[in-house]
PDB file of C-alpha atoms in Angstrom:
ATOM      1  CA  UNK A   1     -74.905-238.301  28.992  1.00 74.00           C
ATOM      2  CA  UNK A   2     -73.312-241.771  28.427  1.00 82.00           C
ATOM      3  CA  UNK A   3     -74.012-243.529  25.191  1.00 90.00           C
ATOM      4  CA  UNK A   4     -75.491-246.723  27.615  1.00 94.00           C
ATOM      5  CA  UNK A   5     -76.990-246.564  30.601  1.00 94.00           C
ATOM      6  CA  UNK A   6     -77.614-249.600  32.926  1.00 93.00           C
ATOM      7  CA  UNK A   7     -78.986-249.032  36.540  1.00 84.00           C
ATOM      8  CA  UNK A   8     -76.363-250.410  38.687  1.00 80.00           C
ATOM      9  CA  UNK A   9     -78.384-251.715  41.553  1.00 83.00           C
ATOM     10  CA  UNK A  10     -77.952-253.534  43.418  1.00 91.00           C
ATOM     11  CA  UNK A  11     -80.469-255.867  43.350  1.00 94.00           C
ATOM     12  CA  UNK A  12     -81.448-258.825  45.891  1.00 96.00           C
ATOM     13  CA  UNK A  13     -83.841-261.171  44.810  1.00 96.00           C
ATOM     14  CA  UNK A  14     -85.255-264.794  46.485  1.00 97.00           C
ATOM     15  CA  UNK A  15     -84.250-267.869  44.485  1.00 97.00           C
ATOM     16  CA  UNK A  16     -86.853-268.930  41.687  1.00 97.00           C
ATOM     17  CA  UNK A  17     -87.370-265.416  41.102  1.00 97.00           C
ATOM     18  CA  UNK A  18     -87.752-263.783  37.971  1.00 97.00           C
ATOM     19  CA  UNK A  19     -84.553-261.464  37.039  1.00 97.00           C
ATOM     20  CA  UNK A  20     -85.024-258.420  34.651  1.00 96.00           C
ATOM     21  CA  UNK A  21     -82.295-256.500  33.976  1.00 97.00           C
ATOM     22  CA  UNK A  22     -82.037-253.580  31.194  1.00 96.00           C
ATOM     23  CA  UNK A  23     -80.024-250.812  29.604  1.00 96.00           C
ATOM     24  CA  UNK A  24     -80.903-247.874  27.408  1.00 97.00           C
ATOM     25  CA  UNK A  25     -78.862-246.578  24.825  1.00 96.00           C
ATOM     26  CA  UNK A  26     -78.415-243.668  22.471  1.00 95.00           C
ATOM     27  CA  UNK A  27     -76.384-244.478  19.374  1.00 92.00           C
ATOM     28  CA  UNK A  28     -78.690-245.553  16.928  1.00 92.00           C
ATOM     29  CA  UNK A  29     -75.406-247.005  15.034  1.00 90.00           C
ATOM     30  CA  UNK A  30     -75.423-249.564  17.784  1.00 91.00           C
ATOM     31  CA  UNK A  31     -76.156-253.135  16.010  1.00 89.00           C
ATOM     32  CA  UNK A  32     -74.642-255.813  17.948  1.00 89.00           C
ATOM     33  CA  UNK A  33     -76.086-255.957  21.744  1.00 93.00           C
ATOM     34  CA  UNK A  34     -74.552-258.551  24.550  1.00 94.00           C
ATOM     35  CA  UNK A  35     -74.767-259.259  27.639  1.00 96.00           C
ATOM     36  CA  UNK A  36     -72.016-260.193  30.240  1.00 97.00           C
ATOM     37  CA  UNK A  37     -72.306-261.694  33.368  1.00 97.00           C
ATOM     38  CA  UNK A  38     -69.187-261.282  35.509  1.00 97.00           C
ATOM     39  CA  UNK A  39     -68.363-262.613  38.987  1.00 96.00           C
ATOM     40  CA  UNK A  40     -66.412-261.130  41.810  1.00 94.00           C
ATOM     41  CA  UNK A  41     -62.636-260.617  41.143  1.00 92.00           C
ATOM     42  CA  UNK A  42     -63.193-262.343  37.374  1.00 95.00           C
ATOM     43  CA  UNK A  43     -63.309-261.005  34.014  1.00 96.00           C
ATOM     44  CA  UNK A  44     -66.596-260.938  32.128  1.00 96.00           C
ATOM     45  CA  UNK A  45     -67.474-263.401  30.192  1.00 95.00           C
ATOM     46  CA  UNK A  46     -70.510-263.593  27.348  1.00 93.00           C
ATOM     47  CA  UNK A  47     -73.762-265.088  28.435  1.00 95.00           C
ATOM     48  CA  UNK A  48     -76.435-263.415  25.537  1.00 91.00           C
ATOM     49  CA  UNK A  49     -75.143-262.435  22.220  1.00 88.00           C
ATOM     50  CA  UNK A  50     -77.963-260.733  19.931  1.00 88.00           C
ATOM     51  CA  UNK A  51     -77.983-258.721  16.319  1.00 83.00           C
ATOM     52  CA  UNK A  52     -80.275-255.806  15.506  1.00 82.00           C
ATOM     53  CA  UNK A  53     -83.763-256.099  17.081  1.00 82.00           C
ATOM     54  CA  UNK A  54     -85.447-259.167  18.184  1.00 85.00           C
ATOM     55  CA  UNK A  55     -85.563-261.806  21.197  1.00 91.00           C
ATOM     56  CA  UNK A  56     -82.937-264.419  21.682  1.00 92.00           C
ATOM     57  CA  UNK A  57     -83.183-267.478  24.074  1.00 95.00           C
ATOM     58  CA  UNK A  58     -81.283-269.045  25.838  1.00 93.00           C
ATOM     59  CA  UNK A  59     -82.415-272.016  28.576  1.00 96.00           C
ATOM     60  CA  UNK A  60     -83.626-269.979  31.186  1.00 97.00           C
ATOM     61  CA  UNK A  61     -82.202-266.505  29.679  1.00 97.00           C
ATOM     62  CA  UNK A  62     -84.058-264.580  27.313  1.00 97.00           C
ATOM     63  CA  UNK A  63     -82.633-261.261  25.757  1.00 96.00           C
ATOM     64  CA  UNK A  64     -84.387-259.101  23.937  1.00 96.00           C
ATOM     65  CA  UNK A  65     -83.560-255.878  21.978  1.00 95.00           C
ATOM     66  CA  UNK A  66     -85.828-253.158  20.458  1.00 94.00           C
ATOM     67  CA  UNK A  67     -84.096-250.644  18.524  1.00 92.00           C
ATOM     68  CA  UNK A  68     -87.194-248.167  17.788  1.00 92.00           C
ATOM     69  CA  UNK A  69     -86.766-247.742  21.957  1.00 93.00           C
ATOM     70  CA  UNK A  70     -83.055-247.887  22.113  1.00 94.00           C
ATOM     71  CA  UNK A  71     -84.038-250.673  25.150  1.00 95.00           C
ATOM     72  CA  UNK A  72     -82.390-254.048  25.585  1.00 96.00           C
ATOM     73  CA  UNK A  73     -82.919-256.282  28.406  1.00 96.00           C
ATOM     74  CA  UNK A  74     -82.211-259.469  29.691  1.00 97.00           C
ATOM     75  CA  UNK A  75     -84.816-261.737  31.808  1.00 97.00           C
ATOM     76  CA  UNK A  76     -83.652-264.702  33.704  1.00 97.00           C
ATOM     77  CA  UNK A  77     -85.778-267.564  35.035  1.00 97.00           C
ATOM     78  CA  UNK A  78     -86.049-269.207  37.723  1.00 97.00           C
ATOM     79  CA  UNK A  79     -83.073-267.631  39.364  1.00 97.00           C
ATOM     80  CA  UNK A  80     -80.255-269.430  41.622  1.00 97.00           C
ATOM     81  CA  UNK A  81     -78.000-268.199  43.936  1.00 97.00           C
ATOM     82  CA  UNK A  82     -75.251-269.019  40.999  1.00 97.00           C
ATOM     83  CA  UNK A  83     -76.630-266.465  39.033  1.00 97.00           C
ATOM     84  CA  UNK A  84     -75.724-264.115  41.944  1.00 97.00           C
ATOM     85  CA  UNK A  85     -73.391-262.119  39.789  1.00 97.00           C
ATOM     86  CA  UNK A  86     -72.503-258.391  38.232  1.00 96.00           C
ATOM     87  CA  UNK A  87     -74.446-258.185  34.650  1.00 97.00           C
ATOM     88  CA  UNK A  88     -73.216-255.962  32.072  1.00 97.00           C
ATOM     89  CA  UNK A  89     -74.745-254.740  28.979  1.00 96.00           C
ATOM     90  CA  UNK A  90     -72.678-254.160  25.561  1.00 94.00           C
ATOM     91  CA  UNK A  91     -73.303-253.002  22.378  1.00 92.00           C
ATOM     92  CA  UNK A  92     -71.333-252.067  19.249  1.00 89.00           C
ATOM     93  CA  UNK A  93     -71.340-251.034  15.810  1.00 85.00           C
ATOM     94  CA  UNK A  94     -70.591-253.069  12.908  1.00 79.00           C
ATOM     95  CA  UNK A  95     -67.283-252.141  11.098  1.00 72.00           C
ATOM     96  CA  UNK A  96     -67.449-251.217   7.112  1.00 60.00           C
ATOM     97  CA  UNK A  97     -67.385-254.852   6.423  1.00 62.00           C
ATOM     98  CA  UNK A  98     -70.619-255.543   8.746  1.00 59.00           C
ATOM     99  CA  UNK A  99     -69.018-257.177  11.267  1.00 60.00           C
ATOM    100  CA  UNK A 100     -68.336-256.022  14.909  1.00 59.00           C
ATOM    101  CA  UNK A 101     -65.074-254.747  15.861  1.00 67.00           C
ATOM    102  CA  UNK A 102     -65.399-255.994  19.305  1.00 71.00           C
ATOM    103  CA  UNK A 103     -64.998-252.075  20.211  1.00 80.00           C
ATOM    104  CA  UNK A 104     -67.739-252.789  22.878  1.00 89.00           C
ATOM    105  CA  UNK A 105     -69.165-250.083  24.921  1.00 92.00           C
ATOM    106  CA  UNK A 106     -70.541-251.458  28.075  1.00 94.00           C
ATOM    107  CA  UNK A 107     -73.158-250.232  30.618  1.00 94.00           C
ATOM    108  CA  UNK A 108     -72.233-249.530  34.287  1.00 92.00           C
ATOM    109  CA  UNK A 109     -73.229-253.426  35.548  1.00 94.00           C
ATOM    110  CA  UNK A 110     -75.839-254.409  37.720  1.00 95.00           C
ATOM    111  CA  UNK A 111     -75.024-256.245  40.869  1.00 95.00           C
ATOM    112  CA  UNK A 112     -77.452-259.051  41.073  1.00 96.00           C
ATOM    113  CA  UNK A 113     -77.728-260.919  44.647  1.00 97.00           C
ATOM    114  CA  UNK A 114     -80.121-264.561  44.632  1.00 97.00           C
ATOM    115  CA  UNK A 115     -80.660-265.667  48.272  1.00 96.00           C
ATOM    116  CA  UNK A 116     -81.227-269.189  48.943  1.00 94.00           C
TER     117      UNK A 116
ATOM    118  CA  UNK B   1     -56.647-274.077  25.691  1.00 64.00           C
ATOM    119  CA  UNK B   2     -55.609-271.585  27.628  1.00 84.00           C
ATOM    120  CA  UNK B   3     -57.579-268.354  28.150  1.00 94.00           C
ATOM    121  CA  UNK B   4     -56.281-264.848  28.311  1.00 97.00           C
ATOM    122  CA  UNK B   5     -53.592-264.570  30.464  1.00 97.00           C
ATOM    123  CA  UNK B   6     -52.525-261.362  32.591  1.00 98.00           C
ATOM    124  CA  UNK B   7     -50.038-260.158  35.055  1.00 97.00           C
ATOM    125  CA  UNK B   8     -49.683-259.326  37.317  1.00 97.00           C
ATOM    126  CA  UNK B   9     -52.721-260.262  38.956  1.00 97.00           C
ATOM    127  CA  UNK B  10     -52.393-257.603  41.953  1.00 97.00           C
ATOM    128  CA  UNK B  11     -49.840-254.330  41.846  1.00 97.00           C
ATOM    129  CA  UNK B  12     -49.483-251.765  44.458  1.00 98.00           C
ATOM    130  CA  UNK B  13     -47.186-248.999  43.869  1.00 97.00           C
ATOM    131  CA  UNK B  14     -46.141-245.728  44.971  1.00 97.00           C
ATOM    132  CA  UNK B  15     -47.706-242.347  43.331  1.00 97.00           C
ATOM    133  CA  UNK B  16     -44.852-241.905  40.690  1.00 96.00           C
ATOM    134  CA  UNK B  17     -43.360-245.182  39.881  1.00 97.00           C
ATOM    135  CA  UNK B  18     -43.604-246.798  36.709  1.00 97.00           C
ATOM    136  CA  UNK B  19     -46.217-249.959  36.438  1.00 98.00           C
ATOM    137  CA  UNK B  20     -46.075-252.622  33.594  1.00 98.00           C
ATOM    138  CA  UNK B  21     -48.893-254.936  33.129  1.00 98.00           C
ATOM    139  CA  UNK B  22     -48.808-258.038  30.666  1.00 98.00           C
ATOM    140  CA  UNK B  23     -51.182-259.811  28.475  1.00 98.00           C
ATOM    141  CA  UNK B  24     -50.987-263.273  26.216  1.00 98.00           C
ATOM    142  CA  UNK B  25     -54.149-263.246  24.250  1.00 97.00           C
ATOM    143  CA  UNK B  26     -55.407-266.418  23.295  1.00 95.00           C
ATOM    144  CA  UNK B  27     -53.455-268.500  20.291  1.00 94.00           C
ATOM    145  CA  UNK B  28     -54.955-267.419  16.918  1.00 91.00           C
ATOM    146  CA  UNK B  29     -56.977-264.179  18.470  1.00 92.00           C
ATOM    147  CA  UNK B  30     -55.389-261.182  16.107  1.00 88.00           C
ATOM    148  CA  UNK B  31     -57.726-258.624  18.154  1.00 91.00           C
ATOM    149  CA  UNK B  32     -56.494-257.627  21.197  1.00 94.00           C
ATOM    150  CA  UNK B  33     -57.975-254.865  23.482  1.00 95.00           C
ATOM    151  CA  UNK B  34     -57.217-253.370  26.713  1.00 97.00           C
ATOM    152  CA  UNK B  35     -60.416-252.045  29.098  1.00 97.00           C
ATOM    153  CA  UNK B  36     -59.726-250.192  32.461  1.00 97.00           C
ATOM    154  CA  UNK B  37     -62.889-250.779  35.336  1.00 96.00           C
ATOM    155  CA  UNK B  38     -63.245-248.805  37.958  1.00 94.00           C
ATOM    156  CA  UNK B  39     -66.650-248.471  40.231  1.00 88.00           C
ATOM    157  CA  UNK B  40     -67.351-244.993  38.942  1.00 86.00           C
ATOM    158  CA  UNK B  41     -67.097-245.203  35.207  1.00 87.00           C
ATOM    159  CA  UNK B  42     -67.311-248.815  34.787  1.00 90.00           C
ATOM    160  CA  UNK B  43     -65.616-250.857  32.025  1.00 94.00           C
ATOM    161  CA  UNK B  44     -63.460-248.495  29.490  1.00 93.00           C
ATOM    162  CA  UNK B  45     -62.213-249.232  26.094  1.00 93.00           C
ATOM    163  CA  UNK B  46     -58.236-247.789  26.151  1.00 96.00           C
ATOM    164  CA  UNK B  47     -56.614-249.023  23.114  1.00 95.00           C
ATOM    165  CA  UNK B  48     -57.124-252.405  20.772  1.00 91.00           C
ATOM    166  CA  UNK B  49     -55.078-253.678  18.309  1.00 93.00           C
ATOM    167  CA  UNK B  50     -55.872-255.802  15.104  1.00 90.00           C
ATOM    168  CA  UNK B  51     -52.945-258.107  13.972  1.00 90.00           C
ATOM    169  CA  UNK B  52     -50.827-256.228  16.209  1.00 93.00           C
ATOM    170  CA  UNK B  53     -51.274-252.684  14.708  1.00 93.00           C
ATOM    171  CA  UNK B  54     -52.468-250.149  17.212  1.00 93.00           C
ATOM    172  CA  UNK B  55     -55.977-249.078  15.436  1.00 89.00           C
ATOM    173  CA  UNK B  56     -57.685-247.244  17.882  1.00 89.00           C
ATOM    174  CA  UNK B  57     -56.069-245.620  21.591  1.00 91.00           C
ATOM    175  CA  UNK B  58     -58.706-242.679  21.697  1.00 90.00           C
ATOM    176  CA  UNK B  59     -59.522-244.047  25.228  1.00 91.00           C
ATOM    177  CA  UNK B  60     -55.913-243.816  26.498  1.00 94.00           C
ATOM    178  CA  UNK B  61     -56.367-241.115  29.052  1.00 88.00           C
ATOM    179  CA  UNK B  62     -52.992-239.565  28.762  1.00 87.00           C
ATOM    180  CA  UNK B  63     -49.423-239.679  27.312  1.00 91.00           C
ATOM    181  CA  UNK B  64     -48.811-241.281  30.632  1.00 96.00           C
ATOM    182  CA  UNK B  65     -50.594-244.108  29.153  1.00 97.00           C
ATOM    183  CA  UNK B  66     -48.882-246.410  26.645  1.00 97.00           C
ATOM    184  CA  UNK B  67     -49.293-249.990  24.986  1.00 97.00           C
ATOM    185  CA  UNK B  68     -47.335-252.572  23.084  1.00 97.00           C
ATOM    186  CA  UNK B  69     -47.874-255.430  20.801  1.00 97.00           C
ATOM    187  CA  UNK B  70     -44.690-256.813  19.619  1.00 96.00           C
ATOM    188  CA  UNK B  71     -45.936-260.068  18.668  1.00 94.00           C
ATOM    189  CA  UNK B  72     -49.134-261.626  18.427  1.00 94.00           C
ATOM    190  CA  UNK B  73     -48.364-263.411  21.804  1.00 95.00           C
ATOM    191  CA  UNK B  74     -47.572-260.629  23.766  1.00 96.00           C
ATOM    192  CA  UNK B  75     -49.261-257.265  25.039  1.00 98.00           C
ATOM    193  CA  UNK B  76     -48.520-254.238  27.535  1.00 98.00           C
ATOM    194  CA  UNK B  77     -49.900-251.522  28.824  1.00 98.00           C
ATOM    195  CA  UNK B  78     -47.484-249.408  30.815  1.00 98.00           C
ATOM    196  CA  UNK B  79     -48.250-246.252  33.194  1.00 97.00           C
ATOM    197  CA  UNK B  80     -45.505-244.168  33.720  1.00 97.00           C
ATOM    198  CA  UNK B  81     -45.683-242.059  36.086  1.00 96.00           C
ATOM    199  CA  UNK B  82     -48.466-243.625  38.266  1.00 97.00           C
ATOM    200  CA  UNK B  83     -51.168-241.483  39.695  1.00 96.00           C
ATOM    201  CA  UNK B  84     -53.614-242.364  42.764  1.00 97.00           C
ATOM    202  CA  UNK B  85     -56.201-242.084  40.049  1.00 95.00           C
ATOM    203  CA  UNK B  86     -55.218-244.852  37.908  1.00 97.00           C
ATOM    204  CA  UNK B  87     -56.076-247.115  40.474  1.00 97.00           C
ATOM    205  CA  UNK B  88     -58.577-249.624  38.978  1.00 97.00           C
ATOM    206  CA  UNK B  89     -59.015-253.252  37.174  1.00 98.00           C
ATOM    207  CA  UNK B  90     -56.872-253.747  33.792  1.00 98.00           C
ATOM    208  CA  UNK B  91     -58.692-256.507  31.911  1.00 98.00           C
ATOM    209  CA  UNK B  92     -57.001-257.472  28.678  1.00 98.00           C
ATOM    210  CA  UNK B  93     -59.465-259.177  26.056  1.00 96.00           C
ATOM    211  CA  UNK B  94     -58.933-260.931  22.783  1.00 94.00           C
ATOM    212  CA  UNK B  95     -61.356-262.485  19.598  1.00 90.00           C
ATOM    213  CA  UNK B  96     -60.287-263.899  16.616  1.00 85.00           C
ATOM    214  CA  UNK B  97     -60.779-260.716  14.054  1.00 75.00           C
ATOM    215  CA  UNK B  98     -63.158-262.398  11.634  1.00 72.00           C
ATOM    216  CA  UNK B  99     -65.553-263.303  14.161  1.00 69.00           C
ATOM    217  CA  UNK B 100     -68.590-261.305  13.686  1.00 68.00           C
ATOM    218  CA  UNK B 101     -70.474-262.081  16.660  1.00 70.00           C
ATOM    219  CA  UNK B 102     -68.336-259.143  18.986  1.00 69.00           C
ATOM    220  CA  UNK B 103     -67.581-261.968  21.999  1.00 85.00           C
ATOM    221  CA  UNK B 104     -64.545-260.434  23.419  1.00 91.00           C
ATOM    222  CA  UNK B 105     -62.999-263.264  25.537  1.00 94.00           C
ATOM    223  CA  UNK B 106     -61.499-261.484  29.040  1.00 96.00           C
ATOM    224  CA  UNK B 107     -58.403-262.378  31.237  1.00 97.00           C
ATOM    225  CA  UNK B 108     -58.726-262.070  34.733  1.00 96.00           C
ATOM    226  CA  UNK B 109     -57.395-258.284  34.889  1.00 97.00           C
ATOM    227  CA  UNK B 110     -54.610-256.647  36.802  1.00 98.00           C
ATOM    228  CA  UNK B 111     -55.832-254.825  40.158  1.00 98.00           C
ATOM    229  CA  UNK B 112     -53.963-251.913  39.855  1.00 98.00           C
ATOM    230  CA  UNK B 113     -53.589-249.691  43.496  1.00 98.00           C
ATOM    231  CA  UNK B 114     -51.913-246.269  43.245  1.00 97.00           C
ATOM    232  CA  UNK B 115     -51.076-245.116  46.873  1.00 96.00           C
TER     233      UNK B 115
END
């Protein structure tokens, strides 16, 4: 079993839509949780950064995390064919100083489509 | 300011030969990592380096793999011999090693295609 799952998709949704997008994990160590959005033939780049449990937002992202479930997902608003993109979930631990390495383990991506 | 910076950006090579991919992390990042992607097992932490010290290769896949740090400029990853099965997407990433928030920023990656 990997240590975070993420249903890769794909998934096609009409402009103005509502996007949610989630992962599952199993390392309870797992305190730092992020989400990437990466477009075709580019490296990822951050788009949600949140730590331990709770709801972040973000304009018309909103990511939330709930540790008791292991769950994390990410809802977008109002979705345009910009957002059309491959979203990937990351997570980490925090080092012995309570920081995070950056020693991210990612989900599989999902392959978001908006049509106009 | 420049981003991460890779090369090559494409590399096709024969089953066998030796492959060399490059990375300049971004100036002042000490952390530098190296991921592999591939549509099966999706992004994969090889090897990262704080400060230039190798501190953690458990996801090098096999003593064909091997990476550098020389300098705090400079990065590679080299493959020798190539296998069909190494074909993927090389991303290099860097972050500053205090930061505490995780953000890795990512280069561009190498396309790597074994024949």
């Amino acid at each position: 079993q990997k240590e975070v799952e993420q249903d890769p998709g794909p998934l096609s949704v009409p402009e103005g839509a509502i996007v949610s997008l989630n992962c599952t994990y199993s390392n309870s160590a797992f305190q730092y949780f992020m989400w990437y959005r990466q477009y075709s033939r580019k490296g990822p780049e951050l788009l949600m950064y949140t730590y331990s449990s709770g709801n972040k937002e973000d304009g018309r992202f909103t990511a939330q995390v709930d540790k008791s479930s292991k769950y994390i997902s990410l809802f977008i608003r109002d979705s345009q064919p910009s957002d059309s993109a491959t979203y990937l979930c990351a997570m980490s631990p925090p080092n012995a100083g309570g920081t995070s390495y950056g020693k991210l383990t990612f989900g599989q991506g999902t392959i978001l489509t908006v049509h106009p | 300011d420049a981003g991460v910076i890779q090369s090559p950006r494409h590399e096709v090579t024969e089953m066998g030969q030796e492959v060399t991919l490059r990375c300049k992390p971004i100036s002042g990042h000490n952390s530098l990592f190296w991921y592999r992607q591939t549509m099966m097992r999706g992004l994969e932490l090889l090897i990262y380096f704080n400060n230039n010290v190798p501190i953690d290769d458990s996801g090098m896949p096999e003593d064909r793999f091997s990476a550098k740090m020389p300098n705090a400029s400079f990065s590679t990853l080299k493959i020798q011999p190539s296998e069909p099965r190494d074909s993927a997407v090389y991303f290099c990433a860097s972050k500053p090693l205090r930061k505490n928030t995780g953000e890795l920023f990512f280069g561009e990656g190498s396309r790597l295609t074994v024949l």
